[in-house]
Amino acid sequence: MNKIWYSVLFLFPNLLIAQGSLEFVSEKIDFSINSELFSVNGIYVLANNSDREIHPRILFPFSPNSDSIEVRRVFNLSYGTDLQFEKVTDGITFRMTVMPRDTVYINVAYNQKTEKENIYILESTQLWGKPLQRADFSLSFDNSVVIDSLSWQPCTMINNKYYWHYIDFFPGENFIVRIKNAVN
């Protein structure tokens, strides 16, 4: 994992991702890539396992050196509220409210310029201390890019869309889409 994140988490413990009573349960992420943009639209499921209302600050990492990130949305789908976020080096932080014994669905969507190597951070799951119960990913692409390799072998492919499905997902490496070229 990126040493910078360990430093941030050590120096600023109030930014810890896993805050005891908060559990990262699952994620569903739709990726898309074309010659201009690598887009991420994720739904993240978090559960408050305590008998009290909590207000955790979440650290959401981006790929290092991604200065082209455009955050489109950080939204609590369960409570129907926009979540204000703050940009930090290689990521964002946001605070949310989770009621006692409640589960929330958070939508984070962003774009970045397409590069030869397009990275989505999965290693941060390790910081939660346990596997996700479920993880589902899809990657759609058009004919403006030629995919060279994927860091994760897809479960299936239908037309120009790859699919992944995992149970007890505890990734030790990031999701990487390498392209040969961008066709204009």
Backbone as a printed PyTorch tensor [residue, N CA C, xyz], in Angstrom:
tensor([[[  0.8440,  -1.1770,   0.0000],
         [  0.0000,   0.0000,   0.0000],
         [  0.8820,   1.2300,   0.0000]],

        [[  0.4040,   2.2770,  -0.5380],
         [  1.1230,   3.5330,  -0.6260],
         [  1.5450,   4.0010,   0.7660]],

        [[  2.8680,   4.2390,   0.9430],
         [  3.4010,   4.6580,   2.2470],
         [  2.8200,   5.9860,   2.7020]],

        [[  2.4390,   6.8320,   1.7840],
         [  1.8520,   8.1250,   2.1470],
         [  0.5780,   7.9120,   2.9490]],

        [[ -0.2720,   6.9440,   2.5410],
         [ -1.5220,   6.7000,   3.2690],
         [ -1.2500,   6.2330,   4.6800]],

        [[ -0.2300,   5.3690,   4.8670],
         [  0.0990,   4.9390,   6.2130],
         [  0.5340,   6.1280,   7.0630]],

        [[  1.2970,   7.0240,   6.4700],
         [  1.7350,   8.2200,   7.1960],
         [  0.5430,   9.0830,   7.5800]],

        [[ -0.3720,   9.3080,   6.6430],
         [ -1.5560,  10.1180,   6.9150],
         [ -2.3750,   9.4920,   8.0360]],

        [[ -2.5830,   8.1850,   7.9690],
         [ -3.4010,   7.5180,   8.9730],
         [ -2.7140,   7.5090,  10.3290]],

        [[ -1.3870,   7.4250,  10.3520],
         [ -0.6530,   7.4460,  11.6120],
         [ -0.6650,   8.8400,  12.2310]],

        [[ -0.4640,   9.8590,  11.4080],
         [ -0.3870,  11.2290,  11.9120],
         [ -1.7470,  11.8280,  12.2460]],

        [[ -2.7920,  11.3680,  11.5770],
         [ -4.1310,  11.9110,  11.7750],
         [ -5.1170,  10.7840,  12.0600]],

        [[ -5.0790,  10.2300,  13.2660],
         [ -5.9300,   9.0680,  13.5520],
         [ -7.4220,   9.3410,  13.4280]],

        [[ -7.8480,  10.6340,  13.4760],
         [ -9.2780,  10.9160,  13.2990],
         [ -9.7260,  10.6420,  11.8700]],

        [[ -8.8000,  10.3990,  10.9670],
         [ -9.1510,  10.0540,   9.5920],
         [ -9.1730,   8.5450,   9.3670]],

        [[ -9.0330,   7.7760,  10.4180],
         [ -9.0290,   6.3290,  10.2360],
         [-10.2840,   5.8800,   9.5240]],

        [[-10.0990,   5.0110,   8.5770],
         [-11.2270,   4.5350,   7.7870],
         [-12.1410,   3.6620,   8.6450]],

        [[-11.5880,   2.6770,   9.2940],
         [-12.3970,   1.7830,  10.1260],
         [-12.4130,   2.3470,  11.5370]],

        [[-13.5750,   2.7400,  12.0010],
         [-13.6680,   3.3690,  13.3130],
         [-14.4270,   2.4750,  14.2860]],

        [[-13.9940,   1.2460,  14.4120],
         [-14.5600,   0.3510,  15.4010],
         [-15.9630,  -0.1150,  15.0870]],

        [[-16.9360,   0.7410,  15.3040],
         [-18.3220,   0.3380,  15.1310],
         [-18.7810,   0.4270,  13.6770]],

        [[-17.9830,   1.0290,  12.8110],
         [-18.3530,   1.1410,  11.3960],
         [-17.7110,   0.0060,  10.6140]],

        [[-18.5300,  -0.6850,   9.8280],
         [-18.0460,  -1.8080,   9.0280],
         [-18.2750,  -1.5220,   7.5490]],

        [[-17.2510,  -1.7670,   6.7460],
         [-17.3370,  -1.6640,   5.2910],
         [-17.8260,  -3.0270,   4.8110]],

        [[-19.0690,  -3.0920,   4.3300],
         [-19.7330,  -4.3630,   4.0540],
         [-19.5230,  -4.8340,   2.6110]],

        [[-19.7820,  -3.9340,   1.6460],
         [-19.6960,  -4.3450,   0.2490],
         [-19.5470,  -3.1310,  -0.6540]],

        [[-19.2500,  -3.4180,  -1.9250],
         [-19.1570,  -2.3550,  -2.9200],
         [-19.5960,  -2.8720,  -4.2810]],

        [[-20.1750,  -1.9630,  -5.0420],
         [-20.5610,  -2.2370,  -6.4280],
         [-20.0360,  -1.0690,  -7.2430]],

        [[-19.1270,  -1.3600,  -8.1650],
         [-18.4590,  -0.2880,  -8.8950],
         [-18.5780,  -0.5270, -10.3960]],

        [[-19.0240,   0.5190, -11.0770],
         [-19.0650,   0.5120, -12.5340],
         [-17.9580,   1.4290, -13.0310]],

        [[-17.0070,   0.8310, -13.7530],
         [-15.9250,   1.5770, -14.3830],
         [-16.2590,   1.7260, -15.8550]],

        [[-15.8250,   2.8270, -16.4390],
         [-15.8920,   2.9420, -17.8980],
         [-14.6430,   3.6770, -18.3490]],

        [[-14.2140,   3.3330, -19.5560],
         [-13.0130,   3.9600, -20.0860],
         [-13.1940,   4.2110, -21.5700]],

        [[-12.7450,   5.3800, -21.9920],
         [-12.6530,   5.7050, -23.4120],
         [-11.3550,   6.4700, -23.6070]],

        [[-11.1360,   7.0200, -24.7620],
         [ -9.8590,   7.6840, -25.0400],
         [ -9.6300,   8.9280, -24.1890]],

        [[-10.6820,   9.4620, -23.5970],
         [-10.5460,  10.6920, -22.8150],
         [-10.6520,  10.4860, -21.3080]],

        [[-11.5940,   9.6370, -20.8640],
         [-11.8700,   9.5320, -19.4300],
         [-11.9020,   8.0920, -18.9210]],

        [[-11.3710,   7.9310, -17.7150],
         [-11.5540,   6.7270, -16.9140],
         [-12.5280,   7.1430, -15.8220]],

        [[-13.7290,   6.5710, -15.8200],
         [-14.7930,   6.9860, -14.9000],
         [-15.0990,   5.8780, -13.9000]],

        [[-15.3920,   6.3110, -12.6830],
         [-15.7190,   5.4000, -11.5890],
         [-17.0430,   5.8500, -10.9930]],

        [[-17.9720,   4.9070, -10.8510],
         [-19.2520,   5.1800, -10.1920],
         [-19.4870,   4.0340,  -9.2160]],

        [[-19.2560,   4.3000,  -7.9290],
         [-19.3210,   3.2370,  -6.9370],
         [-20.3960,   3.4500,  -5.9000]],

        [[-20.9550,   2.3340,  -5.4540],
         [-21.8710,   2.3410,  -4.3200],
         [-21.2150,   1.4960,  -3.2280]],

        [[-21.0270,   2.1210,  -2.0680],
         [-20.3110,   1.5210,  -0.9570],
         [-21.2890,   1.3480,   0.2020]],

        [[-21.3340,   0.1530,   0.7520],
         [-22.2700,  -0.1600,   1.8250],
         [-21.4950,  -0.2140,   3.1440]],

        [[-21.9380,   0.6250,   4.0920],
         [-21.3020,   0.7140,   5.4080],
         [-22.3490,   0.5080,   6.4880]],

        [[-21.9750,  -0.2000,   7.5480],
         [-22.9270,  -0.5100,   8.6200],
         [-22.4070,  -0.0140,   9.9570]],

        [[-23.2850,   0.5920,  10.7260],
         [-22.9940,   1.0110,  12.0870],
         [-23.4420,  -0.1280,  12.9990]],

        [[-22.4940,  -0.7990,  13.6190],
         [-22.8110,  -1.9420,  14.4760],
         [-22.9890,  -1.5590,  15.9360]],

        [[-23.0880,  -0.2660,  16.2070],
         [-23.2070,   0.1820,  17.5960],
         [-24.6390,   0.6260,  17.9070]],

        [[-24.8550,   0.9120,  19.1630],
         [-26.1590,   1.3990,  19.6170],
         [-26.1950,   2.9150,  19.7060]],

        [[-25.2350,   3.5770,  19.0660],
         [-25.2010,   5.0370,  19.0880],
         [-25.0130,   5.5880,  17.6750]],

        [[-25.4790,   6.7900,  17.4790],
         [-25.2620,   7.4940,  16.2140],
         [-23.7680,   7.8180,  16.1070]],

        [[-23.2130,   7.6070,  14.9210],
         [-21.7940,   7.9190,  14.7180],
         [-21.6390,   8.8870,  13.5540]],

        [[-20.5080,   9.5730,  13.5400],
         [-20.1970,  10.5710,  12.5200],
         [-18.7690,  10.3710,  12.0340]],

        [[-18.4880,   9.2360,  11.3860],
         [-17.1080,   8.9630,  10.9820],
         [-16.6560,   9.8530,   9.8230]],

        [[-15.3700,  10.1360,   9.8130],
         [-14.7420,  10.7960,   8.6720],
         [-14.1070,   9.6820,   7.8370]],

        [[-14.4940,   9.6220,   6.5910],
         [-14.0180,   8.5900,   5.6710],
         [-12.9180,   9.1720,   4.7890]],

        [[-11.8720,   8.4180,   4.6440],
         [-10.7870,   8.7670,   3.7340],
         [-10.9440,   7.9000,   2.4960]],

        [[-11.2170,   8.5240,   1.3500],
         [-11.4440,   7.8080,   0.0900],
         [-10.2400,   8.0720,  -0.8140]],

        [[ -9.3880,   7.0640,  -1.0360],
         [ -8.1550,   7.2930,  -1.8010],
         [ -8.3500,   7.2430,  -3.3140]],

        [[ -7.5520,   8.0450,  -3.9930],
         [ -7.4490,   7.9950,  -5.4520],
         [ -6.0590,   7.4950,  -5.8110]],

        [[ -5.9000,   7.1590,  -7.0640],
         [ -4.6090,   6.7310,  -7.5630],
         [ -3.5780,   7.8460,  -7.3560]],

        [[ -2.3840,   7.4970,  -6.8820],
         [ -1.3420,   8.5170,  -6.7320],
         [ -1.0690,   9.2260,  -8.0570]],

        [[ -0.7390,  10.4710,  -7.9520],
         [ -0.4010,  11.2980,  -9.1180],
         [ -1.5800,  11.5110, -10.0620]],

        [[ -2.7750,  11.3920,  -9.5490],
         [ -3.9710,  11.6350, -10.3620],
         [ -4.4330,  13.0660, -10.1520]],

        [[ -3.7770,  13.9830, -10.8090],
         [ -4.1250,  15.3890, -10.6250],
         [ -5.3070,  15.8070, -11.4920]],

        [[ -5.8250,  14.8750, -12.2820],
         [ -6.9360,  15.2060, -13.1770],
         [ -8.2900,  14.7540, -12.6360]],

        [[ -8.3720,  14.4150, -11.3570],
         [ -9.6180,  13.9080, -10.7700],
         [-10.6890,  14.9910, -10.7430]],

        [[-11.8750,  14.6260, -11.2330],
         [-13.0500,  15.4880, -11.1350],
         [-14.1180,  14.6910, -10.3930]],

        [[-14.3690,  15.0640,  -9.1370],
         [-15.3770,  14.3750,  -8.3370],
         [-16.7440,  14.8600,  -8.7910]],

        [[-17.5780,  13.9380,  -9.2470],
         [-18.9180,  14.2850,  -9.7190],
         [-19.9640,  14.2130,  -8.6130]],

        [[-19.7400,  13.2760,  -7.6620],
         [-20.7920,  13.0830,  -6.6620],
         [-20.2500,  12.3310,  -5.4510]],

        [[-20.6310,  12.8010,  -4.2690],
         [-20.4750,  12.0720,  -3.0150],
         [-21.8250,  12.2350,  -2.3310]],

        [[-22.5890,  11.1410,  -2.2570],
         [-23.9970,  11.2300,  -1.8900],
         [-24.3950,  10.0620,  -1.0030]],

        [[-25.1030,  10.3380,   0.0620],
         [-25.6420,   9.3050,   0.9220],
         [-26.9980,   8.8940,   0.3370]],

        [[-27.0360,   7.7740,  -0.3430],
         [-28.2640,   7.3000,  -0.9840],
         [-29.3320,   6.9310,   0.0420]],

        [[-28.9150,   6.4450,   1.1890],
         [-29.8730,   6.0240,   2.2120],
         [-30.6140,   7.1980,   2.8280]],

        [[-29.9010,   8.2880,   3.0760],
         [-30.4990,   9.4450,   3.7280],
         [-30.8340,  10.5530,   2.7430]],

        [[-30.4960,  10.3580,   1.4650],
         [-30.8240,  11.3360,   0.4330],
         [-30.1200,  12.6740,   0.6040]],

        [[-28.8470,  12.6340,   1.0120],
         [-28.1250,  13.8830,   1.2430],
         [-26.7730,  13.9050,   0.5360]],

        [[-26.4400,  15.0820,  -0.0070],
         [-25.0930,  15.2950,  -0.5210],
         [-24.1280,  15.2970,   0.6540]],

        [[-22.9510,  14.7480,   0.4440],
         [-21.9240,  14.7670,   1.4730],
         [-20.8220,  15.7270,   1.0250]],

        [[-20.5570,  16.7100,   1.8560],
         [-19.4970,  17.6600,   1.5600],
         [-18.1620,  16.9370,   1.7070]],

        [[-17.2440,  17.1840,   0.7940],
         [-15.9470,  16.5190,   0.8410],
         [-14.8330,  17.5490,   0.7390]],

        [[-13.6720,  17.1130,   1.1740],
         [-12.4830,  17.9350,   1.1110],
         [-11.4110,  17.1650,   0.3510]],

        [[-10.7880,  17.8180,  -0.6130],
         [ -9.7050,  17.1720,  -1.3480],
         [ -8.4550,  17.1550,  -0.4870]],

        [[ -7.7980,  16.0130,  -0.4700],
         [ -6.5130,  15.8450,   0.1880],
         [ -5.5760,  15.2150,  -0.8340]],

        [[ -4.3110,  15.1060,  -0.4950],
         [ -3.3630,  14.4940,  -1.4130],
         [ -3.8360,  13.0860,  -1.7700]],

        [[ -4.0270,  12.8290,  -3.0370],
         [ -4.4290,  11.5160,  -3.5510],
         [ -5.7340,  10.9930,  -2.9650]],

        [[ -6.7090,  11.8880,  -2.7340],
         [ -8.0010,  11.4100,  -2.2540],
         [ -8.9110,  12.5280,  -1.7930]],

        [[ -9.9910,  12.1080,  -1.1580],
         [-10.9230,  13.0380,  -0.5250],
         [-11.2710,  12.4910,   0.8590]],

        [[-11.7400,  13.3860,   1.7110],
         [-12.3210,  12.9570,   2.9860],
         [-13.7270,  13.5260,   3.0620]],

        [[-14.5820,  12.7990,   3.7320],
         [-15.9300,  13.3050,   3.9730],
         [-16.4420,  12.7220,   5.2850]],

        [[-17.3050,  13.4620,   5.9210],
         [-17.9290,  13.0160,   7.1660],
         [-19.3750,  12.6600,   6.8530]],

        [[-19.8520,  11.6250,   7.5120],
         [-21.2370,  11.2270,   7.3100],
         [-21.8500,  10.8540,   8.6470]],

        [[-23.1420,  10.7650,   8.6740],
         [-23.8800,  10.3430,   9.8530],
         [-24.4460,   8.9600,   9.5790]],

        [[-24.3140,   8.0850,  10.5670],
         [-24.9190,   6.7560,  10.4630],
         [-25.6410,   6.4950,  11.7790]],

        [[-26.9230,   6.2520,  11.6830],
         [-27.7640,   6.0220,  12.8630],
         [-27.4230,   4.6580,  13.4860]],

        [[-27.8140,   4.4460,  14.7510],
         [-27.5230,   3.1780,  15.4290],
         [-28.0770,   1.9810,  14.6560]],

        [[-27.2620,   0.9590,  14.5520],
         [-27.6520,  -0.3080,  13.9030],
         [-28.1970,  -0.1090,  12.4910]],

        [[-27.6900,   0.9050,  11.8040],
         [-28.1740,   1.2160,  10.4590],
         [-27.1040,   0.8720,   9.4190]],

        [[-27.5560,   0.6940,   8.2110],
         [-26.6840,   0.4630,   7.0670],
         [-26.9380,   1.5720,   6.0650]],

        [[-25.8610,   2.1520,   5.5380],
         [-25.9950,   3.2350,   4.5690],
         [-25.3060,   2.8600,   3.2600]],

        [[-25.8440,   3.4300,   2.2000],
         [-25.3020,   3.2550,   0.8610],
         [-24.7710,   4.6180,   0.4200]],

        [[-23.4720,   4.6670,   0.1300],
         [-22.8140,   5.9100,  -0.2660],
         [-22.3930,   5.7840,  -1.7220]],

        [[-22.7350,   6.7980,  -2.5200],
         [-22.3580,   6.8400,  -3.9290],
         [-21.2170,   7.8470,  -4.1020]],

        [[-20.1040,   7.3620,  -4.6350],
         [-18.9760,   8.2210,  -4.9930],
         [-18.7230,   8.0150,  -6.4770]],

        [[-18.7410,   9.1210,  -7.2210],
         [-18.5200,   9.0580,  -8.6680],
         [-17.4890,  10.1100,  -9.0490]],

        [[-16.5510,   9.7120,  -9.8880],
         [-15.5250,  10.6530, -10.3420],
         [-14.9510,  10.2230, -11.6830]],

        [[-14.2940,  11.1820, -12.3300],
         [-13.6060,  10.9560, -13.5980],
         [-12.1470,  11.3420, -13.4400]],

        [[-11.3130,  10.7290, -14.2560],
         [ -9.9400,  11.1840, -14.4010],
         [ -9.5300,  10.9640, -15.8510]],

        [[ -8.5310,  11.6890, -16.2820],
         [ -8.0630,  11.5270, -17.6550],
         [ -7.5550,  10.1090, -17.8680]],

        [[ -7.8430,   9.5690, -19.0230],
         [ -7.3580,   8.2440, -19.3720],
         [ -5.8470,   8.2880, -19.5560]],

        [[ -5.1860,   7.3350, -18.9350],
         [ -3.7330,   7.1750, -19.0210],
         [ -3.4390,   5.7870, -19.5840]],

        [[ -2.1840,   5.5170, -19.8480],
         [ -1.8090,   4.1550, -20.2660],
         [ -2.1240,   3.1500, -19.1560]],

        [[ -1.9590,   3.6020, -17.8820],
         [ -2.2610,   2.7680, -16.7340],
         [ -3.2790,   3.5040, -15.8660]],

        [[ -4.4640,   2.9470, -15.7290],
         [ -5.5790,   3.5540, -14.9950],
         [ -5.8160,   2.7190, -13.7420]],

        [[ -5.6860,   3.3620, -12.5840],
         [ -5.6700,   2.6350, -11.3150],
         [ -6.8520,   3.0380, -10.4420]],

        [[ -7.4960,   2.0210,  -9.8730],
         [ -8.5090,   2.2240,  -8.8420],
         [ -7.9680,   1.5640,  -7.5770]],

        [[ -7.9640,   2.2970,  -6.4750],
         [ -7.3760,   1.8040,  -5.2340],
         [ -8.3040,   0.7850,  -4.5650]],

        [[ -7.8060,  -0.4330,  -4.4320],
         [ -8.5150,  -1.4930,  -3.6960],
         [ -7.7530,  -1.8950,  -2.4340]],

        [[ -6.4440,  -1.6540,  -2.4210],
         [ -5.6130,  -2.0600,  -1.2860],
         [ -6.0960,  -1.4740,   0.0330]],

        [[ -6.7640,  -0.3220,  -0.0190],
         [ -7.2220,   0.3230,   1.2170],
         [ -8.2330,  -0.5390,   1.9660]],

        [[ -8.8280,  -1.5190,   1.3060],
         [ -9.7550,  -2.4380,   1.9710],
         [ -9.0560,  -3.1390,   3.1370]],

        [[ -7.7510,  -3.3570,   3.0040],
         [ -6.9770,  -4.0110,   4.0640],
         [ -7.0700,  -3.2510,   5.3850]],

        [[ -7.1890,  -1.9210,   5.3140],
         [ -7.2350,  -1.1000,   6.5310],
         [ -8.4980,  -1.3270,   7.3550]],

        [[ -9.5330,  -1.8940,   6.7400],
         [-10.7680,  -2.1600,   7.4780],
         [-10.6300,  -3.4150,   8.3410]],

        [[ -9.6240,  -4.2340,   8.0570],
         [ -9.3390,  -5.3830,   8.9090],
         [-10.1360,  -6.6380,   8.6420]],

        [[-11.0170,  -6.6010,   7.6470],
         [-11.7690,  -7.8040,   7.3080],
         [-12.2480,  -7.7120,   5.8650]],

        [[-12.5100,  -8.8520,   5.2400],
         [-12.9520,  -8.8390,   3.8460],
         [-14.3430,  -8.2410,   3.6810]],

        [[-14.5830,  -7.7300,   2.4870],
         [-15.9270,  -7.2960,   2.1200],
         [-16.7770,  -8.5440,   1.9310]],

        [[-18.0190,  -8.4700,   2.3580],
         [-18.9070,  -9.6160,   2.1660],
         [-19.1240,  -9.8780,   0.6840]],

        [[-19.1420,  -8.7880,  -0.0960],
         [-19.4220,  -8.9190,  -1.5260],
         [-18.7990,  -7.7410,  -2.2650]],

        [[-18.3020,  -8.0100,  -3.4650],
         [-17.7910,  -6.9530,  -4.3440],
         [-18.1620,  -7.3020,  -5.7820]],

        [[-18.7800,  -6.3410,  -6.4600],
         [-19.1780,  -6.5140,  -7.8550],
         [-18.6210,  -5.3460,  -8.6540]],

        [[-17.9650,  -5.6630,  -9.7700],
         [-17.3860,  -4.6360, -10.6260],
         [-17.8020,  -4.8860, -12.0680]],

        [[-17.8720,  -3.8010, -12.8200],
         [-18.0240,  -3.9160, -14.2700],
         [-17.1120,  -2.8810, -14.9010]],

        [[-16.6390,  -3.1730, -16.0850],
         [-15.8180,  -2.2430, -16.8580],
         [-16.3450,  -2.2260, -18.2760]],

        [[-16.8430,  -1.0680, -18.6970],
         [-17.2740,  -0.9140, -20.0850],
         [-16.2520,  -0.0600, -20.8150]],

        [[-16.0990,  -0.3260, -22.0850],
         [-15.1390,   0.4230, -22.8990],
         [-15.6710,   0.5140, -24.3100]],

        [[-15.2030,   1.5210, -25.0280],
         [-15.6220,   1.6620, -26.4170],
         [-14.4330,   1.3940, -27.3290]],

        [[-14.6380,   1.5690, -28.6160],
         [-13.5990,   1.2620, -29.5930],
         [-12.5080,   2.3230, -29.6800]],

        [[-12.5930,   3.3680, -28.8340],
         [-11.5480,   4.3940, -28.8520],
         [-10.3190,   3.9730, -28.0420]],

        [[-10.4220,   2.8550, -27.2970],
         [ -9.2770,   2.3300, -26.5520],
         [ -9.0950,   0.8480, -26.8450]],

        [[ -7.8490,   0.4120, -26.7430],
         [ -7.5230,  -1.0070, -26.8610],
         [ -6.9540,  -1.4290, -25.5110]],

        [[ -7.6430,  -2.3270, -24.8390],
         [ -7.1850,  -2.7770, -23.5240],
         [ -6.0330,  -3.7500, -23.7030]],

        [[ -4.9310,  -3.4190, -23.0390],
         [ -3.7280,  -4.2430, -23.0910],
         [ -3.7880,  -5.3380, -22.0310]],

        [[ -4.1400,  -4.9400, -20.7820],
         [ -4.2330,  -5.9330, -19.7120],
         [ -5.0820,  -5.3960, -18.5680]],

        [[ -5.5490,  -6.3370, -17.7600],
         [ -6.3250,  -6.0310, -16.5610],
         [ -5.6440,  -6.7310, -15.3940]],

        [[ -5.5480,  -6.0770, -14.2620],
         [ -4.8910,  -6.6810, -13.1090],
         [ -5.7190,  -7.8140, -12.5040]],

        [[ -7.0180,  -7.7770, -12.7180],
         [ -7.9150,  -8.8070, -12.2050],
         [ -8.5750,  -9.5160, -13.3890]],

        [[ -8.4760, -10.8240, -13.4220],
         [ -9.0890, -11.6160, -14.4810],
         [-10.6070, -11.5130, -14.3740]],

        [[-11.3000, -11.0570, -15.4480],
         [-12.7600, -10.9330, -15.3680],
         [-13.4380, -12.3050, -15.2380]],

        [[-14.5820, -12.2900, -14.5810],
         [-15.3930, -13.5100, -14.4660],
         [-16.1130, -13.7920, -15.7830]],

        [[-16.6420, -12.7150, -16.4030],
         [-17.3310, -12.8530, -17.6880],
         [-17.1150, -11.5900, -18.5210]],

        [[-17.4280, -11.7280, -19.8090],
         [-17.4080, -10.5810, -20.7100],
         [-18.6080, -10.6990, -21.6420]],

        [[-19.3460,  -9.6080, -21.7580],
         [-20.4780,  -9.5550, -22.6810],
         [-20.3050,  -8.2830, -23.4950]],

        [[-20.1900,  -8.4610, -24.8060],
         [-19.9150,  -7.3480, -25.7200],
         [-18.6720,  -6.6010, -25.2480]],

        [[-18.7510,  -5.3060, -25.0430],
         [-17.6030,  -4.5240, -24.5850],
         [-17.6990,  -4.2270, -23.0940]],

        [[-18.0510,  -5.2430, -22.3240],
         [-18.1810,  -5.0350, -20.8820],
         [-17.6920,  -6.2750, -20.1340]],

        [[-16.7630,  -6.0400, -19.1990],
         [-16.2480,  -7.0950, -18.3320],
         [-16.9910,  -7.0420, -16.9980]],

        [[-17.1010,  -8.2170, -16.3460],
         [-17.7740,  -8.3060, -15.0530],
         [-16.9280,  -9.1290, -14.0760]],

        [[-16.9570,  -8.7070, -12.8070],
         [-16.2980,  -9.4120, -11.7170],
         [-17.2890,  -9.5470, -10.5730]],

        [[-17.2280, -10.6490,  -9.8880],
         [-18.0770, -10.8700,  -8.7130],
         [-17.2480, -11.6340,  -7.6760]],

        [[-17.1960, -11.1090,  -6.4600],
         [-16.4200, -11.7360,  -5.3930],
         [-17.2340, -11.8050,  -4.1120]],

        [[-17.0080, -12.8670,  -3.3660],
         [-17.5420, -13.0420,  -2.0240],
         [-16.3240, -13.1010,  -1.0930]],

        [[-16.4270, -12.5080,   0.1040],
         [-15.3030, -12.4440,   1.0440],
         [-14.0620, -11.8660,   0.3460]],

        [[-14.2040, -10.6940,  -0.1720],
         [-13.1900, -10.0220,  -0.9910],
         [-12.2360,  -9.2200,  -0.1090]],

        [[-10.9590,  -9.5810,  -0.1380],
         [ -9.9310,  -8.9210,   0.6680],
         [ -8.7140,  -8.6800,  -0.2220]],

        [[ -8.8200,  -7.7220,  -1.1500],
         [ -7.7780,  -7.5500,  -2.1710],
         [ -6.4550,  -7.0560,  -1.6010]],

        [[ -5.3930,  -7.6070,  -2.1340],
         [ -4.0430,  -7.1850,  -1.7580],
         [ -3.3930,  -6.3380,  -2.8180]],

        [[ -4.1100,  -6.1080,  -3.9070],
         [ -3.5730,  -5.2530,  -4.9680],
         [ -4.7010,  -4.4370,  -5.5820]],

        [[ -4.3280,  -3.3790,  -6.2590],
         [ -5.2900,  -2.4620,  -6.8560],
         [ -5.8420,  -2.9930,  -8.1780]],

        [[ -6.9170,  -2.3950,  -8.6250],
         [ -7.5200,  -2.7040,  -9.9170],
         [ -6.8650,  -1.7940, -10.9540]],

        [[ -6.2520,  -2.3920, -11.9560],
         [ -5.5130,  -1.6100, -12.9570],
         [ -5.9820,  -1.9970, -14.3550]],

        [[ -6.2930,  -0.9810, -15.1490],
         [ -6.6440,  -1.1650, -16.5550],
         [ -5.5360,  -0.5150, -17.3710]],

        [[ -4.8030,  -1.3440, -18.1060],
         [ -3.7420,  -0.8290, -18.9780],
         [ -4.2620,  -0.8240, -20.4110]],

        [[ -4.0240,   0.2610, -21.0910],
         [ -4.4620,   0.3500, -22.4830],
         [ -3.2340,   0.4630, -23.3800]],

        [[ -3.3820,  -0.0500, -24.6100],
         [ -2.2950,   0.0350, -25.5850],
         [ -2.2200,   1.4320, -26.1640]],

        [[ -3.3850,   1.9330, -26.4830],
         [ -3.4190,   3.2650, -27.0980],
         [ -4.8330,   3.8110, -27.0230]],

        [[ -4.9060,   5.0710, -27.2690],
         [ -6.2080,   5.7130, -27.4030],
         [ -6.3840,   6.0370, -28.8590]],

        [[ -7.4560,   5.5310, -29.4460],
         [ -7.7340,   5.7350, -30.8610],
         [ -8.6050,   6.9690, -31.0100]],

        [[ -8.2000,   7.9030, -31.8130],
         [ -9.0100,   9.1190, -32.0250],
         [ -9.7630,   9.0740, -33.3370]]])
